PDB file of C-alpha atoms in Angstrom:
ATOM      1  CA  UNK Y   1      83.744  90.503  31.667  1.00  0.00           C
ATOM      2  CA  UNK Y   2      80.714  92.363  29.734  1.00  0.00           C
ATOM      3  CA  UNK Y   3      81.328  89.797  26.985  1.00  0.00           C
ATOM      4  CA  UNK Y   4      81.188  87.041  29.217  1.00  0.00           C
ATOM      5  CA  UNK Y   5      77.839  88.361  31.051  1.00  0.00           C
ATOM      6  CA  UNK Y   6      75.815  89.174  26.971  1.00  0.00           C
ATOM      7  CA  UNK Y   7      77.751  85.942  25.578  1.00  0.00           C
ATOM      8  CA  UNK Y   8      75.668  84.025  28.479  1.00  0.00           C
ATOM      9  CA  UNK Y   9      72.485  85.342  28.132  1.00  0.00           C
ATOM     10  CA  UNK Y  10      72.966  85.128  24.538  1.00  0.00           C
ATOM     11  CA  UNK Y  11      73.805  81.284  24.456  1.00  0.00           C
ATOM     12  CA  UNK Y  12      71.706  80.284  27.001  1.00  0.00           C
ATOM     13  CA  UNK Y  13      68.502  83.290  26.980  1.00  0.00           C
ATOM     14  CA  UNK Y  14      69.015  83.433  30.703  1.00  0.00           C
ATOM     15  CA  UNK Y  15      65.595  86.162  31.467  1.00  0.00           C
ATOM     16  CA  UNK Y  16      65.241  83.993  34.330  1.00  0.00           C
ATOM     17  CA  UNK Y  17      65.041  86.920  37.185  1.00  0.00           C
ATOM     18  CA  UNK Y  18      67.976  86.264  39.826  1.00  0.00           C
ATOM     19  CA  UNK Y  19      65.706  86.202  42.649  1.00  0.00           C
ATOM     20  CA  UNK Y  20      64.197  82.672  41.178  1.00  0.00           C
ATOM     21  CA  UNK Y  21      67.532  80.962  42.329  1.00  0.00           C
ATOM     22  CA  UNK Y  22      65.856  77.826  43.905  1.00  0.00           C
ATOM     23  CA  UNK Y  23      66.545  77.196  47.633  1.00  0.00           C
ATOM     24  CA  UNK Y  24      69.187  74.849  49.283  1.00  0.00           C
ATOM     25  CA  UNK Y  25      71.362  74.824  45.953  1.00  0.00           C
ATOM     26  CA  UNK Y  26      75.068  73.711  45.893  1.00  0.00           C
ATOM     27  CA  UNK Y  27      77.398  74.949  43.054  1.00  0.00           C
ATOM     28  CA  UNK Y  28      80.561  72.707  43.247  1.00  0.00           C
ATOM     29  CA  UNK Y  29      83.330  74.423  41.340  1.00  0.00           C
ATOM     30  CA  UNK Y  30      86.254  73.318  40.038  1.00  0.00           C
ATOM     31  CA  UNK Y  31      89.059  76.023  39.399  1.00  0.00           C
ATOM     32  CA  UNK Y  32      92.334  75.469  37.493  1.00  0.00           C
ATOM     33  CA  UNK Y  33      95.897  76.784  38.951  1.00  0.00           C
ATOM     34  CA  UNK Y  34      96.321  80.255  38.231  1.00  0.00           C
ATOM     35  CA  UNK Y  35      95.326  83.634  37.630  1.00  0.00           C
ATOM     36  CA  UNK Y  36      92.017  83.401  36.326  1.00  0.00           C
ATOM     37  CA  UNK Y  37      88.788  85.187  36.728  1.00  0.00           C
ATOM     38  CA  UNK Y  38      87.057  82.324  38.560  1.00  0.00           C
ATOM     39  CA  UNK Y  39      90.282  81.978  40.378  1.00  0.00           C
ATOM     40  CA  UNK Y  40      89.758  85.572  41.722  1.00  0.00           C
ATOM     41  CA  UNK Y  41      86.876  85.344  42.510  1.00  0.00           C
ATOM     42  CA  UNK Y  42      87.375  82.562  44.889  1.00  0.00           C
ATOM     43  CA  UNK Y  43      90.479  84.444  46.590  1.00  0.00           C
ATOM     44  CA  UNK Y  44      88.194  87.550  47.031  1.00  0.00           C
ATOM     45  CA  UNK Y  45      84.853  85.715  48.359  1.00  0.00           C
ATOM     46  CA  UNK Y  46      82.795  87.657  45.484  1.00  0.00           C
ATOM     47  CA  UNK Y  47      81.133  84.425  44.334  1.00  0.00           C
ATOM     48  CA  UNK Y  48      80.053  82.995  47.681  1.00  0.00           C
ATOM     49  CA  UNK Y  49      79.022  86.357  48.649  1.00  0.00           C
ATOM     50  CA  UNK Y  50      76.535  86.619  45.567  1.00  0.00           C
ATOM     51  CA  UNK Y  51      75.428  83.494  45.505  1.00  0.00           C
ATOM     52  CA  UNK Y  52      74.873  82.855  48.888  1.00  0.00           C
ATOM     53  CA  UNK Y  53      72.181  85.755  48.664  1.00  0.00           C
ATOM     54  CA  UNK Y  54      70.280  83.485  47.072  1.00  0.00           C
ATOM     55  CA  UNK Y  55      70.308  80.511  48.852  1.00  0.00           C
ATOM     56  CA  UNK Y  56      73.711  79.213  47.012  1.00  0.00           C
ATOM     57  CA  UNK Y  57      75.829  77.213  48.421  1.00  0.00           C
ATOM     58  CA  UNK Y  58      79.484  76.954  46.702  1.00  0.00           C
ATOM     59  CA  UNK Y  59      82.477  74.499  47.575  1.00  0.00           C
ATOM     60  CA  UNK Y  60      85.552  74.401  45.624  1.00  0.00           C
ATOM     61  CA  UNK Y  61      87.176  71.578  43.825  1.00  0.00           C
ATOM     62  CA  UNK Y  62      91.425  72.051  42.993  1.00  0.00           C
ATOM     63  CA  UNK Y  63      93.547  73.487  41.528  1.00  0.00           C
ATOM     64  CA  UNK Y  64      93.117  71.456  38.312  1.00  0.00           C
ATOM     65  CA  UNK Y  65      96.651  71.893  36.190  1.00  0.00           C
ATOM     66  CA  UNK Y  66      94.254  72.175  33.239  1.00  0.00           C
ATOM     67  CA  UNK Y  67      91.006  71.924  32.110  1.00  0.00           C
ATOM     68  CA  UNK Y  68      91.663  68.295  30.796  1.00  0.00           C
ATOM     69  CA  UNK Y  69      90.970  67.085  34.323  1.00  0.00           C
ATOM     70  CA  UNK Y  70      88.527  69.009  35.222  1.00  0.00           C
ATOM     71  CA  UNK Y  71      86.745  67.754  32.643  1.00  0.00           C
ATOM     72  CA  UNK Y  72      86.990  64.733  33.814  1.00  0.00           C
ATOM     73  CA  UNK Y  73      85.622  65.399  37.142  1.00  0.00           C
ATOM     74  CA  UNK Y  74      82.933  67.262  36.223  1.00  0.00           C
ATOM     75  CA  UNK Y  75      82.057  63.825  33.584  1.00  0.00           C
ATOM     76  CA  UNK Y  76      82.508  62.004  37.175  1.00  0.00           C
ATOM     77  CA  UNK Y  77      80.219  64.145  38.855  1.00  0.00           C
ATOM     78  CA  UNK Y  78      82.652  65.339  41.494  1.00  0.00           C
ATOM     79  CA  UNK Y  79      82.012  68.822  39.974  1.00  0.00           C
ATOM     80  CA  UNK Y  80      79.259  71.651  38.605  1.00  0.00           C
ATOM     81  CA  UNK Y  81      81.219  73.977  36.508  1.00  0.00           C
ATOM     82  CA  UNK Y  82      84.889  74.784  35.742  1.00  0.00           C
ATOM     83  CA  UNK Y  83      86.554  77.072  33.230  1.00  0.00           C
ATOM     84  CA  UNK Y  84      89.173  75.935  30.505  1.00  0.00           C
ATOM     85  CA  UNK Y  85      89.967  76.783  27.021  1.00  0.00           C
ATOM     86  CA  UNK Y  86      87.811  76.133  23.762  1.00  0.00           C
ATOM     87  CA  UNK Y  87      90.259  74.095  22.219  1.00  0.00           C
ATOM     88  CA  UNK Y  88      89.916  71.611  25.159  1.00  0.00           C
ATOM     89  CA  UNK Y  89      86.370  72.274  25.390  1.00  0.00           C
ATOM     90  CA  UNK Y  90      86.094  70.885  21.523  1.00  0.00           C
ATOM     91  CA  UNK Y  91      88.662  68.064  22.453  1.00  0.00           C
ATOM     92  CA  UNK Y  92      86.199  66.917  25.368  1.00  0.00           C
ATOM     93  CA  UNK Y  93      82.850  67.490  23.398  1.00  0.00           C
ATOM     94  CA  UNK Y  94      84.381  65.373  20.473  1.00  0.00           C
ATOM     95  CA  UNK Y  95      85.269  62.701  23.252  1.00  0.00           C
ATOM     96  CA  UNK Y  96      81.074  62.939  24.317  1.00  0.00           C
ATOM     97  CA  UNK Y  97      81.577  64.529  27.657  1.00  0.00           C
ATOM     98  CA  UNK Y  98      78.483  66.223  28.547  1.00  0.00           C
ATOM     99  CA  UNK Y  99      79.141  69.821  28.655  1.00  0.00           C
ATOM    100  CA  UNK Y 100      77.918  73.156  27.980  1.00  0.00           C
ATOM    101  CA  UNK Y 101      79.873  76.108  26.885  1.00  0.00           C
ATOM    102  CA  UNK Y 102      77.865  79.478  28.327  1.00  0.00           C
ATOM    103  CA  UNK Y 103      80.575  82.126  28.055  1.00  0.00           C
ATOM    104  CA  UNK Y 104      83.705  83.023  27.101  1.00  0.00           C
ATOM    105  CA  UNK Y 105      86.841  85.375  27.139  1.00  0.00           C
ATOM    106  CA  UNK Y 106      89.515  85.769  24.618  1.00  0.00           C
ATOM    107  CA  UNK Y 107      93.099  84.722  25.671  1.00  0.00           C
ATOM    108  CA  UNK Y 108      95.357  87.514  26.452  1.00  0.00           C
ATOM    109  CA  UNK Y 109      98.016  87.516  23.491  1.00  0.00           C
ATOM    110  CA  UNK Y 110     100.784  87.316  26.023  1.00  0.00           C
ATOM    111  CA  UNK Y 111      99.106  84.346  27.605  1.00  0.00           C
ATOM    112  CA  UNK Y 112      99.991  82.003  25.205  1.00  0.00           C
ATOM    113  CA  UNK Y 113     102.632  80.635  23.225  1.00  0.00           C
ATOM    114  CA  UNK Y 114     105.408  78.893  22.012  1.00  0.00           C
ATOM    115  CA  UNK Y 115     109.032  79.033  24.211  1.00  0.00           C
ATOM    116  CA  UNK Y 116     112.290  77.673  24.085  1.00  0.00           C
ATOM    117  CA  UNK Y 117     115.062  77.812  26.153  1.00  0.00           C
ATOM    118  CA  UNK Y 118     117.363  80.981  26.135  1.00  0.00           C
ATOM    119  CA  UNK Y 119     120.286  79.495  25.075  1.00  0.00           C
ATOM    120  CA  UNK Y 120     118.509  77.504  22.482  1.00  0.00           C
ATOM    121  CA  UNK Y 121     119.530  77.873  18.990  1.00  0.00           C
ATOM    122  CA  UNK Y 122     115.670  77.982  17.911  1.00  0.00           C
ATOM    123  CA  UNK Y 123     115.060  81.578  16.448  1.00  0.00           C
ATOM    124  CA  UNK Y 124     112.225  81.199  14.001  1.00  0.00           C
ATOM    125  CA  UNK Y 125     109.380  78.771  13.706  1.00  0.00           C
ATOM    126  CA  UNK Y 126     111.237  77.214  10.809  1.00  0.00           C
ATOM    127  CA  UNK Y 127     113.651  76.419  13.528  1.00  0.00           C
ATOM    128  CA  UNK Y 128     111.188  74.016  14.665  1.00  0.00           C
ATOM    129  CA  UNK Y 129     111.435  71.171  12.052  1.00  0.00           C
ATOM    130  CA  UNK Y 130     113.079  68.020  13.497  1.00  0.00           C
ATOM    131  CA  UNK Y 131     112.797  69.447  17.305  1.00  0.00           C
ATOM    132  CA  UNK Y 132     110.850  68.206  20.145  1.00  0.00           C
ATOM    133  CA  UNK Y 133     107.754  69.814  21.078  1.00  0.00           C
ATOM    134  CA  UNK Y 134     106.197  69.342  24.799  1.00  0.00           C
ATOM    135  CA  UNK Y 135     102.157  69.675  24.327  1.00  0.00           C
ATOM    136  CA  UNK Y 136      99.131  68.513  26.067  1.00  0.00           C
ATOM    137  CA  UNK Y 137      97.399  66.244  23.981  1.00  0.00           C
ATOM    138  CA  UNK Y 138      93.834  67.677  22.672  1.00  0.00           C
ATOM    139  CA  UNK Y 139      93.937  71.011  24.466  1.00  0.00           C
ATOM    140  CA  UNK Y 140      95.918  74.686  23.881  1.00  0.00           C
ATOM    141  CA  UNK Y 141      99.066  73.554  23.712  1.00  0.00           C
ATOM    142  CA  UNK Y 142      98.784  71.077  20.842  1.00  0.00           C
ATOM    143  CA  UNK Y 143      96.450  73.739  19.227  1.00  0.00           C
ATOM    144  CA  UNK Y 144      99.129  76.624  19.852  1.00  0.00           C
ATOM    145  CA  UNK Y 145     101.505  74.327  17.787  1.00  0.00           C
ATOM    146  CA  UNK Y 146      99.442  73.351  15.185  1.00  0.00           C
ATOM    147  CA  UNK Y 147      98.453  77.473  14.044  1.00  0.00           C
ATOM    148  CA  UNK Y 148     102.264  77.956  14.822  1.00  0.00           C
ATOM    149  CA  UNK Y 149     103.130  75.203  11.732  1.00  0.00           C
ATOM    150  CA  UNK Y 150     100.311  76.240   9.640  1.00  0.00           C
ATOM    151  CA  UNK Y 151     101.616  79.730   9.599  1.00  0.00           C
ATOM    152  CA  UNK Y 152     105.416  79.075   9.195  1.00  0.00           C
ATOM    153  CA  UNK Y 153     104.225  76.286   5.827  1.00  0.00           C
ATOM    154  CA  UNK Y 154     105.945  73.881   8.053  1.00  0.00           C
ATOM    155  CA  UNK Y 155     103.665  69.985   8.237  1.00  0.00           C
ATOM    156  CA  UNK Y 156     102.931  68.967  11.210  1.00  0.00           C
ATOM    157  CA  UNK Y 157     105.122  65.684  10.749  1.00  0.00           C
ATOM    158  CA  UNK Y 158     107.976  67.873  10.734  1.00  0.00           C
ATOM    159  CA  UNK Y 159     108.195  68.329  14.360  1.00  0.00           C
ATOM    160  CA  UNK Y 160     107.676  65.778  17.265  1.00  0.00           C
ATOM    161  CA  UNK Y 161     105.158  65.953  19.714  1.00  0.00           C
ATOM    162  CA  UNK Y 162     105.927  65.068  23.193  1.00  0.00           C
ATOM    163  CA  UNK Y 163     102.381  64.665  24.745  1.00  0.00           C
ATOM    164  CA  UNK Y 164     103.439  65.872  28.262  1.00  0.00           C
ATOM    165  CA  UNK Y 165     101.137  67.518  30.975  1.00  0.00           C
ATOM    166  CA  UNK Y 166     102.366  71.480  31.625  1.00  0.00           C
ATOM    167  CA  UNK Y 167     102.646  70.311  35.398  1.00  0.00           C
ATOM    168  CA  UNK Y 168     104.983  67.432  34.030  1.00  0.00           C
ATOM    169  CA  UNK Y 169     106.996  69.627  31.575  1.00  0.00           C
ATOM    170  CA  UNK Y 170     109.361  71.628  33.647  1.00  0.00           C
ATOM    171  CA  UNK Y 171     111.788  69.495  34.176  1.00  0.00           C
ATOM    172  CA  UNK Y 172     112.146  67.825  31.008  1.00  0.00           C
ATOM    173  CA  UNK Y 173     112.532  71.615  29.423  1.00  0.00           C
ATOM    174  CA  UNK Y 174     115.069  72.223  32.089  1.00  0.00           C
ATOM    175  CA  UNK Y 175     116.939  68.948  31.138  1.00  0.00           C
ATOM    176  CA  UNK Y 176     116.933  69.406  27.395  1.00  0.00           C
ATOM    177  CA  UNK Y 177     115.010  66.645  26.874  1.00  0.00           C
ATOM    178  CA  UNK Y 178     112.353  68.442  24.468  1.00  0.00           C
ATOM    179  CA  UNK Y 179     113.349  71.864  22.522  1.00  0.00           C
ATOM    180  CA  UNK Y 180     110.415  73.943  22.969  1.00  0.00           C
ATOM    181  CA  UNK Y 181     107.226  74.270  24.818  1.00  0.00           C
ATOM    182  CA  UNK Y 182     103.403  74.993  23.514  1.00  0.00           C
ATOM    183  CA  UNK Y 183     102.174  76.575  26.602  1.00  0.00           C
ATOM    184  CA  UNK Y 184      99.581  78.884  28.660  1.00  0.00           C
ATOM    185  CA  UNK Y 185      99.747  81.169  31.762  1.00  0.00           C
ATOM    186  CA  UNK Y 186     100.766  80.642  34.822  1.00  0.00           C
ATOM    187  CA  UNK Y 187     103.117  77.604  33.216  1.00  0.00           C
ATOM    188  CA  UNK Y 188     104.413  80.429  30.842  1.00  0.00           C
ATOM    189  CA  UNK Y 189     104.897  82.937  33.123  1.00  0.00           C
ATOM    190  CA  UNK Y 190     106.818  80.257  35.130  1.00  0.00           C
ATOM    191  CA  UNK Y 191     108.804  79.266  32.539  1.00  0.00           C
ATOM    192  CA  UNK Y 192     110.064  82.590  31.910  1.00  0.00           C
ATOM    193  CA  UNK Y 193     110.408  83.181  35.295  1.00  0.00           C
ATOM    194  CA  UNK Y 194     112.360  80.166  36.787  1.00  0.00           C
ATOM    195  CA  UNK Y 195     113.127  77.788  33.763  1.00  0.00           C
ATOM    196  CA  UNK Y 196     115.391  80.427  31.299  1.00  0.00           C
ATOM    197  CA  UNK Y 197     112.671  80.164  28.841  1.00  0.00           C
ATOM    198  CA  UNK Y 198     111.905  83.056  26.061  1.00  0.00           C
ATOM    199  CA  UNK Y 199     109.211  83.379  24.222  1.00  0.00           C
ATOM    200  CA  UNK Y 200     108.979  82.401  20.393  1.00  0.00           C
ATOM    201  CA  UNK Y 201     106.202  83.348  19.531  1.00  0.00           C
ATOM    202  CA  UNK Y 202     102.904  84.468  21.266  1.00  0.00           C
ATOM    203  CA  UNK Y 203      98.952  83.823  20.819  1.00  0.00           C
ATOM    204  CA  UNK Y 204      98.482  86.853  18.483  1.00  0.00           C
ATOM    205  CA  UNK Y 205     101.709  86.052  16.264  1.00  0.00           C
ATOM    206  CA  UNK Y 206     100.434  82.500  14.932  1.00  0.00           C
ATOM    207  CA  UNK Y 207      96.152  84.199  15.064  1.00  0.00           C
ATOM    208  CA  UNK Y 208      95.125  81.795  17.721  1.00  0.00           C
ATOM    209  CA  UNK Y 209      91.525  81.986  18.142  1.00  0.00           C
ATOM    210  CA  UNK Y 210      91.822  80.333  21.523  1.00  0.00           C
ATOM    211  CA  UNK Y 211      89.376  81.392  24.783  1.00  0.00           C
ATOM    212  CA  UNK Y 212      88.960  81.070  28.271  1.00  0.00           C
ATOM    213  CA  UNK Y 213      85.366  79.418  28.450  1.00  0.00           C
ATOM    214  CA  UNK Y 214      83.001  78.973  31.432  1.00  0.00           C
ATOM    215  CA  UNK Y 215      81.399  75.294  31.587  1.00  0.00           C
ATOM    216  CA  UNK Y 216      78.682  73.370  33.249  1.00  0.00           C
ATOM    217  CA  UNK Y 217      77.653  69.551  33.082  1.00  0.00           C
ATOM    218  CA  UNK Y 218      73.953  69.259  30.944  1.00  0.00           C
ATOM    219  CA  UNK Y 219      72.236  67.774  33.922  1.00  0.00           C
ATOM    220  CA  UNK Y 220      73.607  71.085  36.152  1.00  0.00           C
ATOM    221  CA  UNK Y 221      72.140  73.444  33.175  1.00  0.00           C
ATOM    222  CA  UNK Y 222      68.924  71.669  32.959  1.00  0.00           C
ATOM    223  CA  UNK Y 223      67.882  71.980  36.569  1.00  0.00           C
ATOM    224  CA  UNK Y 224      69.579  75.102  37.620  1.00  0.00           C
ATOM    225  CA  UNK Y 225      69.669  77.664  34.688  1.00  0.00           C
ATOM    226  CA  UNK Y 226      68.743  80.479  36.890  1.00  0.00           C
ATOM    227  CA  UNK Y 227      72.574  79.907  38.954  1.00  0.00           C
ATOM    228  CA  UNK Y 228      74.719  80.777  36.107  1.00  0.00           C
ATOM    229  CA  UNK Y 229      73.509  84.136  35.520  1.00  0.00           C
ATOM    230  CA  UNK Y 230      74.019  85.083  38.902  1.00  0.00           C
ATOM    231  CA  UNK Y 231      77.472  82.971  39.711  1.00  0.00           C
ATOM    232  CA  UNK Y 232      78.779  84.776  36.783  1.00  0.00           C
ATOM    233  CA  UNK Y 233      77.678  88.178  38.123  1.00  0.00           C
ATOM    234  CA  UNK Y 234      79.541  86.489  40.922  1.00  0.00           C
ATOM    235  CA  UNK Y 235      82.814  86.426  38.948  1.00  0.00           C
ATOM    236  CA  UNK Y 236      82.427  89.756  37.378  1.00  0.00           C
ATOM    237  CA  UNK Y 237      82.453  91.236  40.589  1.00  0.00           C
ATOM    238  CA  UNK Y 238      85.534  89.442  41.794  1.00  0.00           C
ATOM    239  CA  UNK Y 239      87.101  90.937  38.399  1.00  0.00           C
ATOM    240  CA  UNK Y 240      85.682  94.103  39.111  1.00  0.00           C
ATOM    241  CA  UNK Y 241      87.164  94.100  42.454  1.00  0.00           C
ATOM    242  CA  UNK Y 242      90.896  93.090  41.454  1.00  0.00           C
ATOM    243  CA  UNK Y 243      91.078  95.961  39.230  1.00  0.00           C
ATOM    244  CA  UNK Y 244      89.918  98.015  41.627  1.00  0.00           C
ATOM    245  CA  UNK Y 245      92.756  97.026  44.244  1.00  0.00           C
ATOM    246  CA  UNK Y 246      95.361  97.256  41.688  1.00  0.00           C
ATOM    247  CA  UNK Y 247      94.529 100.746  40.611  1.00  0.00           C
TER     248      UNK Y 247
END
């Protein structure tokens, strides 16, 4: 969470003192399914607690399945800021949504990857040529399979895509009706969990560069810089806190 705090200052030269927040604020948040940082902060009240000490009010928005539709709601206006990955962050920026990116966290290796079912004949990467691939179009899981190709030497045309949403995607693993399954935490840890999935191969096997990023709407960044310095110390603390507990 340190880099997150010095990414955001850098990116955005937040010396705007916290005690500036401006009065009668509301921060609406949108937070995806699972066990993020924003995520935790929410369950532990460290965000509302910080923020509300300066006049901040925050209401929630979700769970979001992914950041794809967050996106979309914070392009709608239903939302502030949500968190996501830079690969869908690049996807919605390509597709004009007005965003900013102010800070980031890499993607645990683990959290990641590429699975297949257990009983699956699929070994290698090379495996892969001629199967079915479930991926969500434009975000980590198309990008997971795309480093995954480029570092087997296998084309991309080798494999089919199934453009499926990781919500969406259970049952058609279960079923047979794809062979393996670009995919991110929790819907990885699920899979492993309660679909007979194994992993393939993980972030750190194919070099993802992937990362958990923090994101506002421009119009929310103009007016309010002073907010995301302290809703991130905010999230830190919730962090800060759930290590603490687990210890």
């Amino acid at each position: 969470m340190k880099a997150i705090i010095r990414s955001a200052c850098a990116a955005l030269l937040l010396c705007i003192s916290a005690a500036q927040a401006a009065e009668n604020i509301t921060l609406r948040i949108g937070f995806l399914r699972g066990p993020t940082d924003l995520a935790l902060a929410k369950e532990k009240g460290t965000l509302e607690k910080t923020l509300a000490a300066h006049n901040i009010k925050v209401e929630w928005a979700g769970p979001f399945s992914a950041a794809a539709p967050a996106y979309e709601a914070l392009n709608a206006g239903a939302i502030d800021l949500t968190t996501g990955s830079s690969t869908a962050f690049v996807t919605a920026i390509a597709a004009g949504l007005p965003l900013r990116f102010f800070a980031y966290q890499a993607m645990p290796e683990n959290g990641e990857g590429i699975v297949v079912r257990n009983e699956s004949h699929i070994l290698s990467l090379k495996d892969l040529r001629g199967k079915k691939v479930a991926v969500n179009k434009g975000g980590t899981g198309e990008y997971l399979l795309s480093r995954a190709l480029s570092s087997a030497g296998i084309p991309e045309d080798a494999v089919q895509k199934v453009y499926l949403g990781p919500s969406d995607t259970g049952t058609a693993f279960v079923g047979g009706h794809i062979d393996a399954w670009a995919i991110w935490d929790p819907f990885l840890s699920l899979a492993k969990q309660s679909y007979d999935a194994r992993l393939l191969v993980n972030g750190k096997e194919i070099e993802s560069e992937n990362a958990a990023g923090y994101f506002v709407s421009d119009d929310f960044a103009r007016a309010h810089p002073e907010v995301l310095e302290v809703g991130l110390r905010g999230i830190a603390a919730g962090e800060q806190l759930g290590k603490n507990s687990s210890t």
